XYZ file of C-alpha atoms in Angstrom:
206
model
C 12.447 -2.872 -22.257
C 9.889 -5.756 -22.659
C 7.100 -6.627 -20.926
C 7.563 -8.663 -17.648
C 11.355 -7.783 -17.480
C 10.842 -4.651 -15.356
C 9.784 -7.080 -12.220
C 11.567 -10.243 -13.158
C 14.538 -11.186 -10.831
C 15.744 -13.860 -13.103
C 17.733 -11.434 -14.970
C 20.365 -10.912 -12.133
C 23.587 -12.564 -12.403
C 24.308 -15.150 -10.020
C 27.706 -14.217 -8.985
C 29.645 -15.711 -5.933
C 29.483 -12.410 -4.429
C 25.901 -11.711 -4.759
C 24.175 -11.099 -1.548
C 21.109 -8.732 -2.092
C 17.979 -10.035 -3.126
C 17.479 -7.753 -6.104
C 13.757 -7.841 -7.339
C 13.628 -4.674 -9.993
C 16.102 -4.685 -12.899
C 14.916 -0.713 -14.102
C 15.161 0.178 -10.454
C 18.675 -1.249 -10.170
C 19.769 0.229 -13.751
C 18.730 3.548 -12.503
C 20.786 3.544 -8.951
C 23.699 1.948 -10.789
C 23.999 5.029 -13.592
C 23.118 7.746 -10.931
C 26.260 6.331 -8.723
C 28.562 6.493 -11.607
C 27.284 9.861 -12.708
C 27.793 11.351 -9.253
C 31.094 10.625 -9.223
C 31.613 13.862 -10.928
C 30.837 16.430 -8.293
C 30.461 19.203 -11.275
C 26.967 18.008 -12.248
C 25.607 16.739 -8.714
C 22.900 18.866 -8.951
C 21.647 17.594 -12.113
C 22.314 14.100 -11.090
C 20.447 14.460 -7.890
C 17.347 15.919 -10.205
C 17.772 13.040 -12.836
C 17.433 10.620 -10.139
C 14.488 12.035 -8.293
C 12.624 12.007 -11.837
C 13.759 8.426 -12.797
C 12.605 7.163 -9.166
C 9.006 8.600 -9.642
C 9.230 6.699 -12.997
C 8.997 3.596 -10.960
C 7.327 4.535 -8.260
C 9.905 4.734 -5.377
C 10.406 7.450 -3.065
C 13.510 9.480 -2.992
C 14.489 9.119 0.372
C 13.418 5.318 0.735
C 15.485 2.300 2.033
C 15.035 1.169 -1.812
C 16.728 4.133 -3.359
C 19.844 3.923 -1.833
C 22.615 2.010 -4.006
C 23.915 -0.974 -2.399
C 26.670 -2.764 -4.161
C 25.119 -6.134 -5.035
C 28.498 -8.065 -5.374
C 30.893 -8.333 -2.804
C 34.636 -9.027 -2.999
C 36.673 -11.673 -1.928
C 40.545 -10.827 -3.138
C 43.114 -13.963 -2.867
C 46.669 -12.093 -2.986
C 49.635 -13.145 -5.169
C 48.080 -16.165 -7.320
C 50.598 -17.293 -9.605
C 49.678 -19.162 -12.891
C 51.408 -22.740 -13.137
C 51.999 -22.352 -17.101
C 53.180 -18.437 -17.583
C 54.531 -17.932 -13.674
C 52.568 -14.601 -14.020
C 51.035 -13.191 -10.632
C 48.220 -11.358 -9.758
C 45.796 -10.533 -7.107
C 42.522 -12.893 -8.051
C 39.122 -11.349 -6.811
C 37.279 -14.562 -6.741
C 33.727 -13.107 -6.711
C 34.405 -10.531 -9.624
C 37.147 -11.870 -11.920
C 36.000 -11.627 -15.474
C 38.393 -14.509 -16.574
C 36.256 -17.421 -16.113
C 36.036 -20.622 -17.677
C 32.188 -22.129 -16.984
C 33.158 -25.669 -16.753
C 31.974 -27.738 -15.567
C 33.477 -27.399 -12.803
C 33.769 -23.650 -13.015
C 37.555 -22.297 -12.725
C 39.508 -19.001 -12.906
C 41.585 -18.279 -15.590
C 45.072 -16.651 -15.837
C 44.683 -13.006 -17.353
C 47.739 -13.514 -19.676
C 47.936 -16.954 -20.880
C 44.514 -18.142 -20.114
C 45.135 -21.293 -18.192
C 43.139 -22.197 -15.545
C 44.382 -22.115 -11.876
C 44.974 -25.024 -10.084
C 41.684 -25.253 -7.859
C 42.741 -27.411 -5.244
C 45.760 -24.609 -4.644
C 43.075 -22.065 -4.373
C 40.859 -23.912 -2.247
C 43.369 -25.146 0.241
C 44.570 -21.558 0.556
C 41.109 -20.305 1.541
C 40.758 -23.111 4.161
C 44.105 -21.933 5.701
C 42.416 -18.238 5.669
C 39.282 -19.314 7.293
C 41.060 -21.615 9.952
C 43.369 -18.503 10.728
C 40.097 -16.309 11.184
C 38.501 -18.787 13.120
C 41.543 -18.971 15.605
C 41.611 -14.884 15.321
C 37.815 -14.474 15.811
C 37.859 -17.160 18.794
C 41.042 -15.275 20.717
C 40.311 -12.014 19.965
C 39.875 -9.102 22.888
C 37.355 -7.861 24.518
C 37.060 -4.053 24.340
C 34.611 -1.484 26.292
C 32.231 -0.210 24.644
C 32.399 3.249 26.348
C 36.385 4.025 26.364
C 37.316 1.327 24.333
C 39.939 0.247 26.212
C 41.078 -3.769 26.171
C 39.727 -5.700 29.024
C 42.637 -6.458 31.068
C 40.996 -8.565 34.002
C 39.239 -11.799 33.182
C 36.916 -11.677 36.337
C 35.811 -8.056 35.357
C 32.002 -7.827 34.444
C 32.184 -3.935 33.659
C 35.040 -1.772 32.679
C 36.396 0.833 35.195
C 34.457 3.619 33.385
C 31.389 1.264 33.970
C 31.051 0.503 30.140
C 30.115 -2.873 28.922
C 32.576 -4.999 27.217
C 32.182 -6.134 23.490
C 34.304 -8.414 21.059
C 36.665 -6.430 18.840
C 35.291 -8.029 15.375
C 31.525 -7.651 15.058
C 29.857 -11.087 14.654
C 28.123 -9.689 11.666
C 31.844 -9.252 9.894
C 32.469 -12.669 10.520
C 29.383 -14.358 9.438
C 29.906 -12.003 6.058
C 32.951 -13.517 5.484
C 31.418 -17.559 6.120
C 28.738 -16.381 3.765
C 31.010 -15.062 0.967
C 33.304 -18.551 1.674
C 30.236 -20.593 1.236
C 28.924 -18.856 -2.174
C 32.437 -19.414 -3.635
C 32.204 -23.188 -2.450
C 28.894 -23.691 -4.138
C 29.494 -21.597 -7.225
C 33.127 -23.389 -7.975
C 32.320 -26.739 -6.383
C 35.053 -26.793 -3.865
C 33.415 -29.238 -1.425
C 36.035 -29.430 1.531
C 35.782 -25.441 1.740
C 31.911 -26.030 2.015
C 32.353 -28.553 4.429
C 34.291 -26.666 6.520
C 32.179 -23.284 6.210
C 29.110 -25.627 7.308
C 31.085 -27.143 10.397
C 31.891 -23.552 11.539
C 28.569 -22.158 11.168
C 27.190 -25.367 13.314
C 30.041 -24.933 16.057
C 29.991 -20.851 16.142
C 28.114 -19.404 19.048
C 26.502 -15.998 18.463
């Protein structure tokens, strides 16, 4: 590998689903290859030894946090997207789909006829999904962290088992959705979606 590339974070692709701060291409290559090889249980021992030896070459401990493989690209699938030209229907991964027209502005393409999908239609569906998720997050039930029972009394501070209450959906999951939609809006120049995400962040209380 050419000198200077081993520590150059600019070699990593900037995708809508990117969510990790990747710094070392050689380390990420080692983790990705070993993760794929580990899918075969018959060579688990050899893969473990290989990964340990390769991590030594890049001065990373076998049990360190940096040695753990994490998917570098999140996924957001929009179901049943229909092509306006050939009427083919497929589930479209907005973060990972390989059929892209880089634009400007960038756009997703039909896998069969390479016709660009209607950006305004996709943006409208994403806005509707975010609005539905906002409503669901605001109206969700509270559950007991001890017995998992749903809170039935509005005035009770604690469950009958003395456990405290928490929201059914974790705030971190909700914030991750906002991060993905924000990245999609920036990457594909979806202005209305970006404004709705910004407004949601501003008005959402942790």
